[in-house]
CSV table of C-alpha atoms in Angstrom, one decimal:
chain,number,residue,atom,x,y,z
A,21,UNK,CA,66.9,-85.3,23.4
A,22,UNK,CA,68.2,-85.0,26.8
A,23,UNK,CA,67.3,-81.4,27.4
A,24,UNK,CA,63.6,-82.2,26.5
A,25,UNK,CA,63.0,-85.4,28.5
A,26,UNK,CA,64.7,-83.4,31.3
A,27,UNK,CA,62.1,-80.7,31.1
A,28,UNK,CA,59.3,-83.7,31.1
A,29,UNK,CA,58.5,-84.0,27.6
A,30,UNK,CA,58.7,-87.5,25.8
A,31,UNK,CA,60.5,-86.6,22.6
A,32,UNK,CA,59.3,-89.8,21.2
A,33,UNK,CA,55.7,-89.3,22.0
A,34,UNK,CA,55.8,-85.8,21.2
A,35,UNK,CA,57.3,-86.6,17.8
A,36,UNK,CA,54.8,-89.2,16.9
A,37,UNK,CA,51.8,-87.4,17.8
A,38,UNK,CA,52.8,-84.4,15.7
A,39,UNK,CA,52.8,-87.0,12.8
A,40,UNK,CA,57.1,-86.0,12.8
A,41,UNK,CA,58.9,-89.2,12.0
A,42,UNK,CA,62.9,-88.1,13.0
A,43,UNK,CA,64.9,-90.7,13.5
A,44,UNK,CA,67.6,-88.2,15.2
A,45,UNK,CA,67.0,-84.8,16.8
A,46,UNK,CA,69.3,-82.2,18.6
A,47,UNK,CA,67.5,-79.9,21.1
A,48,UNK,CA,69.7,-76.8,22.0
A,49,UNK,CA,67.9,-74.8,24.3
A,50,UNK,CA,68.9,-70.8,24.1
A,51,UNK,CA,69.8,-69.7,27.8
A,52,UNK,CA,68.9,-66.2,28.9
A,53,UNK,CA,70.7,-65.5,32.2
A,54,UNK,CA,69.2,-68.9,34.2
A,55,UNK,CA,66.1,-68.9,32.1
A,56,UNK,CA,65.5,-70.5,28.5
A,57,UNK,CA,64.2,-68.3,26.3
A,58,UNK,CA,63.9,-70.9,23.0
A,59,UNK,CA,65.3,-73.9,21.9
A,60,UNK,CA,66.8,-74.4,19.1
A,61,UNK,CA,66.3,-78.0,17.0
A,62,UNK,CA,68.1,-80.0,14.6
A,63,UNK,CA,66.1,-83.0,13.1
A,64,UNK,CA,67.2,-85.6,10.2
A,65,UNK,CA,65.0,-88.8,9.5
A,66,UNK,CA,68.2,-90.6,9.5
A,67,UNK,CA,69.9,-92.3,11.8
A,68,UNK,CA,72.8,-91.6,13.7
A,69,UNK,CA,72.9,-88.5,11.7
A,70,UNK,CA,74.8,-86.2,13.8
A,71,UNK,CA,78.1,-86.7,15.1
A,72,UNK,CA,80.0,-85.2,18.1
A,73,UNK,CA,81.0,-82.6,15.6
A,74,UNK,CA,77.3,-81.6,14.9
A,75,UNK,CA,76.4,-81.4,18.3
A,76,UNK,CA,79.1,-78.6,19.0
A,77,UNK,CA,78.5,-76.6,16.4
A,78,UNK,CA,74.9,-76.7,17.0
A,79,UNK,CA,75.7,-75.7,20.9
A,80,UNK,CA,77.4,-73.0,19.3
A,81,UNK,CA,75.2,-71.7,17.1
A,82,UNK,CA,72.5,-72.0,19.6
A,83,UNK,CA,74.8,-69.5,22.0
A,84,UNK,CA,75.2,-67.1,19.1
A,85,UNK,CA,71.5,-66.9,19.0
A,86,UNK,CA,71.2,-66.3,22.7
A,87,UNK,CA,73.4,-63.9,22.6
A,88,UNK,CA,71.6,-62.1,19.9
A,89,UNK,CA,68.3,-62.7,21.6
A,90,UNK,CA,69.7,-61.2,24.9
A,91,UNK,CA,71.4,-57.9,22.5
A,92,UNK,CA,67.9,-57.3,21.1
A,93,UNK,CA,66.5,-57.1,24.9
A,94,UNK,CA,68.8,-55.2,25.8
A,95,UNK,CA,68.4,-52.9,22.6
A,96,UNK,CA,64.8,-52.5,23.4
A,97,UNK,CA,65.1,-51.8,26.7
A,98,UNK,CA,67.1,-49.1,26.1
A,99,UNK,CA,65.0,-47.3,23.6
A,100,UNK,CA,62.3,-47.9,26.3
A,101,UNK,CA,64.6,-45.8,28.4
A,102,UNK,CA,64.9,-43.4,25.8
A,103,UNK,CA,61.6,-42.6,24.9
A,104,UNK,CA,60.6,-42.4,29.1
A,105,UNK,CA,63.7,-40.0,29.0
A,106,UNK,CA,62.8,-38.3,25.7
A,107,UNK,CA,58.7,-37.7,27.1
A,108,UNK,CA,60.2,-36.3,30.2
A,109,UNK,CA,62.2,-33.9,28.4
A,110,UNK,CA,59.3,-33.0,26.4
A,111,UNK,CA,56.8,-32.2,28.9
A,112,UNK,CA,59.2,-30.5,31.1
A,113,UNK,CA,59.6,-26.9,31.6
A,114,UNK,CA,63.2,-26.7,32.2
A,115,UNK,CA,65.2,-27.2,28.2
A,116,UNK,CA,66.7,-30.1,27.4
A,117,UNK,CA,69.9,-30.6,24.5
A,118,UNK,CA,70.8,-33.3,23.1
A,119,UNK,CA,74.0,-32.1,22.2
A,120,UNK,CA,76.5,-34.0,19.4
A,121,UNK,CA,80.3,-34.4,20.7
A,122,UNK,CA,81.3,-31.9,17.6
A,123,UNK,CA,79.0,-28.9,19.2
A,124,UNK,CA,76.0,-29.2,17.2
A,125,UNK,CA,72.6,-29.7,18.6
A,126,UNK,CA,70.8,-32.8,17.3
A,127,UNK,CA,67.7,-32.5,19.8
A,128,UNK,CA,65.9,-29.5,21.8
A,129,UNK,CA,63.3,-29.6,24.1
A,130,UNK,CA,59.9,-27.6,23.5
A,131,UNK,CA,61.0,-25.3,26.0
A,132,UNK,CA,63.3,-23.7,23.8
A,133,UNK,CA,60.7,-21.9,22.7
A,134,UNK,CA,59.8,-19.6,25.7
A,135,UNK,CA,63.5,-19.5,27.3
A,136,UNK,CA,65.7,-18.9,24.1
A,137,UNK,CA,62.9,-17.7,21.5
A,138,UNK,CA,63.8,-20.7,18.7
A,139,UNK,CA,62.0,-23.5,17.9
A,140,UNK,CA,62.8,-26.6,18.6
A,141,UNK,CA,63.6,-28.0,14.9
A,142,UNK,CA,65.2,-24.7,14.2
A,143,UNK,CA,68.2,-25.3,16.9
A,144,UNK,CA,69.0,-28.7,15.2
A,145,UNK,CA,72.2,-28.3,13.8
A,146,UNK,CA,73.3,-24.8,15.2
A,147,UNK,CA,76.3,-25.1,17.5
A,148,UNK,CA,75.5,-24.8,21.2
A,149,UNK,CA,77.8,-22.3,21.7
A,150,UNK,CA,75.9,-20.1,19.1
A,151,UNK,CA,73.9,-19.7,22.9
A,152,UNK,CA,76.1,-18.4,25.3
A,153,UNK,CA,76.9,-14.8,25.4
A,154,UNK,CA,80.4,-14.0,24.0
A,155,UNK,CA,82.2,-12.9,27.9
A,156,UNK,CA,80.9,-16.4,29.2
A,157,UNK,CA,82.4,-19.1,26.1
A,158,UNK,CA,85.8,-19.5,27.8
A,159,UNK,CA,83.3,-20.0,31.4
A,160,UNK,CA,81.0,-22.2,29.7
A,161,UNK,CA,84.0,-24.5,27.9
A,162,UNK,CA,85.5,-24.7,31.1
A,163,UNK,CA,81.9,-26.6,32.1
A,164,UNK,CA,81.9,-28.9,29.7
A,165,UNK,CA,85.6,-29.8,30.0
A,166,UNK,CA,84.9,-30.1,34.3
A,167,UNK,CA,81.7,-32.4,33.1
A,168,UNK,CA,83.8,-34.6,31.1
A,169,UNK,CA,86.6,-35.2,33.5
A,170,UNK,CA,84.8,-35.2,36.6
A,171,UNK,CA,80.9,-35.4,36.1
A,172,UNK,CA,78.1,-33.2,36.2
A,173,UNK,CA,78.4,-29.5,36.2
A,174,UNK,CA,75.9,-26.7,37.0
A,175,UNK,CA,76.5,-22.8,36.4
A,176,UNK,CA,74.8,-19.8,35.5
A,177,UNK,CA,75.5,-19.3,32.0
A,178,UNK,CA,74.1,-15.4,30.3
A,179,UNK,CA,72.9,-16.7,27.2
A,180,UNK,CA,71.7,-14.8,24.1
A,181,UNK,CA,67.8,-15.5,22.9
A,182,UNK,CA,67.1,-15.4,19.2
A,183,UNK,CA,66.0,-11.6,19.2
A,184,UNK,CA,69.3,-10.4,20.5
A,185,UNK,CA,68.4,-10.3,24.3
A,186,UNK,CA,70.4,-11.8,27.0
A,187,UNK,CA,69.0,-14.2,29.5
A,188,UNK,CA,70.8,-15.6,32.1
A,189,UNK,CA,70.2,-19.5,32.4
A,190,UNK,CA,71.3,-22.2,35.1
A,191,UNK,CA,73.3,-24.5,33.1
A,192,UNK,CA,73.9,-28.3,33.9
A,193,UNK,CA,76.0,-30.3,31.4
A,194,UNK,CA,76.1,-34.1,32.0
A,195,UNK,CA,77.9,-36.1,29.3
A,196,UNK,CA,76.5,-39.2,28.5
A,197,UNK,CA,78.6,-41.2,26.6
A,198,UNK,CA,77.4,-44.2,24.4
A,199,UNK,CA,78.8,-47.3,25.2
């Protein structure tokens, strides 16, 4: 009841005018950084209903709802990032990998298309090393071990197109890691 009345809101009126006739009601309200995002509330039409112990565990269930609130922002935020990153890679002339720790590819760019002849749903699942010319693997394994112990790397790399041909290609390899 505190929290409510502290906010400006007679708990009693508010109760009564709603036609809600609790004789005891805890308000936990669900923090977000500074900022409430909810509240959540315990009522019983008896009184003294809730003891000490009640209260706490209601303070902590409250927090575990926060915190659950704040993981889904969070969550969606980041496939909001995602999706800007993914349309960017899309409409982008340069090709883009999305490359699985193992090797294989689990996303290419449409540009695939004009640089290495495939398309874009054919390179899913072929191993990314399937792409580089046979005298530059050691060259382009020594990339992605610089990238993952010092950051992003950039070299041109002779890769082979899907009919055979060589093209050479300026390679950068950022790892990303999920965490």
């Amino acid at each position: 009841p505190g929290y409510a009345r502290n906010v400006g809101v007679d708990v009693d009126e508010l109760l009564v005018s709603h036609g809600i006739m609790f004789r005891q009601l805890v308000v936990v309200p669900l923090f977000s950084g500074d900022e409430v995002a909810g509240v959540l509330s315990v009522a019983s039409r008896q009184e003294d209903a809730f003891g000490e112990a009640d209260v706490a565990a209601a303070t902590r269930l409250g927090a575990f709802i926060a915190s659950v609130l704040r993981a889904a922002v969070t969550l969606e935020d980041r496939r909001r990032e995602h999706d800007a990153y993914r349309l960017i890679a899309e409409t982008s002339g340069d090709v883009v990998f999305q490359i699985h720790p193992s090797g294989d590819i689990e996303w290419a760019s449409p540009a695939v298309l004009e640089i290495y002849g495939y398309e874009p749903a054919e390179m899913v699942g072929m191993r990314i090393g399937q792409l580089v010319h046979p005298d530059h693997r050691p060259r382009f394994l020594q990339l992605i071990a610089d990238a993952k112990g010092s950051g992003d790397q950039v070299a041109e790399i002779a890769a082979v197109r899907a009919d055979g041909r060589t093209a050479w290609t300026e390679v950068a390899v950022r790892v990303v890691r999920n965490e």
